[in-house]
XYZ file of C-alpha atoms in Angstrom:
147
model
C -3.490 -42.928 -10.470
C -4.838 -39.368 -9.231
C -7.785 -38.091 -11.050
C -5.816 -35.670 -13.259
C -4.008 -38.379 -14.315
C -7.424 -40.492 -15.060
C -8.998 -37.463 -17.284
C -5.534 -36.935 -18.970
C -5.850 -40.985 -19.720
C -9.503 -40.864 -20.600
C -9.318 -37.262 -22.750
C -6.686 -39.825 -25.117
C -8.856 -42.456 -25.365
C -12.026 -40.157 -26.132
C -9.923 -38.391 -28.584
C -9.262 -41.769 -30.874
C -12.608 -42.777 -30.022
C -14.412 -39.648 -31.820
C -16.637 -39.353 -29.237
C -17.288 -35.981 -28.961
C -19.394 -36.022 -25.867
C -17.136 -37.392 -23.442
C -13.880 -35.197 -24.854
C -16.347 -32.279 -23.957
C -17.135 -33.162 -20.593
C -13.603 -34.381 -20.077
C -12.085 -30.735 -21.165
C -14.772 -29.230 -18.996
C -13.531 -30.908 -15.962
C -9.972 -30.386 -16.721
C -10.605 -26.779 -16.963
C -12.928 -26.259 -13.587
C -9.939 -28.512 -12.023
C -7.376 -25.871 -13.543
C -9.316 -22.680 -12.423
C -9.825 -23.667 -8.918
C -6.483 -24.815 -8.976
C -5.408 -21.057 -10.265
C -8.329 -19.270 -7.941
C -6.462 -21.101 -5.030
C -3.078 -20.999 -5.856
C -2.096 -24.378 -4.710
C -2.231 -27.739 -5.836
C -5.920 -29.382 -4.994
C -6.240 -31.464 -2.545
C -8.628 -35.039 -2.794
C -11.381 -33.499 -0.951
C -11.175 -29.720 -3.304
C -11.380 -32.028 -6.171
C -14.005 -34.110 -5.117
C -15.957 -30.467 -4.610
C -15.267 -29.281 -7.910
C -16.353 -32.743 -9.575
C -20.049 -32.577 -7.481
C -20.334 -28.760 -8.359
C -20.018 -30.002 -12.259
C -22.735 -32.665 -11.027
C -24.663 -30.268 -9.381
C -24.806 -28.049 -12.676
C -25.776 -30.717 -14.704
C -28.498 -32.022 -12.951
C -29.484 -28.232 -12.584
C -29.760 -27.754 -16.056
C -31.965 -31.385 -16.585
C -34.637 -29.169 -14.417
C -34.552 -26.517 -16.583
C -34.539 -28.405 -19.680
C -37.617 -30.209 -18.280
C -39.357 -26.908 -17.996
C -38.432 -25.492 -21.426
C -39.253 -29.274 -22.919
C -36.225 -29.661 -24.120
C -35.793 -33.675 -24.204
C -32.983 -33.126 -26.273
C -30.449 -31.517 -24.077
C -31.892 -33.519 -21.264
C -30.872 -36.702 -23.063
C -27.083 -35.084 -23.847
C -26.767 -34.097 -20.316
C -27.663 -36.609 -19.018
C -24.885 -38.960 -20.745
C -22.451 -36.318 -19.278
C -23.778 -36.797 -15.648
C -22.540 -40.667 -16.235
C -19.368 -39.656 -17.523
C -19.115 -36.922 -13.984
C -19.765 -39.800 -12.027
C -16.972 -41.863 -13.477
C -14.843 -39.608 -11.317
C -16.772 -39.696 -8.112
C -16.767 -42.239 -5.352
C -19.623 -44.196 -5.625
C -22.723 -42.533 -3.730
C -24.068 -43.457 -1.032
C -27.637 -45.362 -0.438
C -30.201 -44.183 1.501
C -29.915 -47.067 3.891
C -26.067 -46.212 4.466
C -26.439 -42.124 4.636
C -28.886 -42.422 7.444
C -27.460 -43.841 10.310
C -24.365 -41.473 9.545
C -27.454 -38.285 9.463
C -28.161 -39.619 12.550
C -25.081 -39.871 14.827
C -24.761 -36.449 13.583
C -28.071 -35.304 14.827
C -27.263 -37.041 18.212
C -23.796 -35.481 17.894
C -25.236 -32.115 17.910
C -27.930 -32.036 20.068
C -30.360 -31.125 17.194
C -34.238 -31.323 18.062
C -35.532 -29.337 15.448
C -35.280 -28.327 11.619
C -34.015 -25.507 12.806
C -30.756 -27.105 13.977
C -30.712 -28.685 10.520
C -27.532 -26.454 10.032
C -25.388 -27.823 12.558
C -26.370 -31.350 11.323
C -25.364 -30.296 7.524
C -22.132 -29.056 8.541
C -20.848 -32.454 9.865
C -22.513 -34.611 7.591
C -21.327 -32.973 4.285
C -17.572 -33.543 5.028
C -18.251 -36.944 6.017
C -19.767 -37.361 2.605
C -18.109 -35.661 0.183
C -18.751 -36.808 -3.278
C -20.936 -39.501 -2.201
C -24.204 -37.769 -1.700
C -25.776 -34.322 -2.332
C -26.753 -31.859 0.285
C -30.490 -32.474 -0.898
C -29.869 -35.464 -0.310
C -28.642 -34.951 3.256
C -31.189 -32.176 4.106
C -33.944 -34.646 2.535
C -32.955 -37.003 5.440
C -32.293 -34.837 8.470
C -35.421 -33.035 7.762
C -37.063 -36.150 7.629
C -35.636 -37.742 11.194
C -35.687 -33.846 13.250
C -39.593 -34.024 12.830
């Protein structure tokens, strides 16, 4: 079952359910799903869909920062509960312990010796990982083995 399939499944079941917070988040994702499918005029491929479910991640987690800094426990609590229901979609992420031996054949891939090359290192690792860890994440690690 494809993940447009999944949502379709899930939007039923959330819909009988009443609960209102998952048939938002599921509607949300079927509707970034059906605007990058529009915006690229072709059906999505695994990967574009992966990248449109870890830019709805990325928003939410986002907008926990900037709930924190308006104290706003509230929506930090509600968004939250829709970054679970996000990651129901995803692969499951990657550790630490697994994403760094993968940071680091791409350091050694590159030839990187510095921060500076961090670039290079990003733009093999990213691919690699798509949907399984963030590019803080990534950066986080490759700045910590290039020093």
């Amino acid at each position: 079952m494809n993940i447009n399939e999944q949502l379709q499944n899930d939007l039923k079941v959330a819909m009988k359910a009443h609960d209102k917070t998952s048939l938002n988040v599921i509607r949300m994702l079927k509707t970034d799903l059906t605007n990058e499918k529009l915006k690229l005029g072709h059906d999505l491929t695994e990967e574009e869909v992966l990248t449109v479910l870890s830019r709805a991640k990325k928003q939410r987690n986002d907008s926990i920062t900037e709930f924190k800094k308006g104290n706003r426990d509230d929506l930090v609590d509600e968004t939250k509960k829709e970054i679970v229901i996000v990651e129901k979609y995803l692969p499951s992420q990657l550790s630490e312990d697994e994403l760094r031996p993968i940071v680091q054949k791409a350091i050694d891939q590159t030839g990187a010796k510095s921060v500076a090359e961090i670039g290079k290192v990003m733009g093999i690792v990213i691919p690699q990982t798509k949907g399984q860890a963030s590019g803080g994440q990534i950066n986080s690690i490759a700045r910590e083995l290039l020093q």
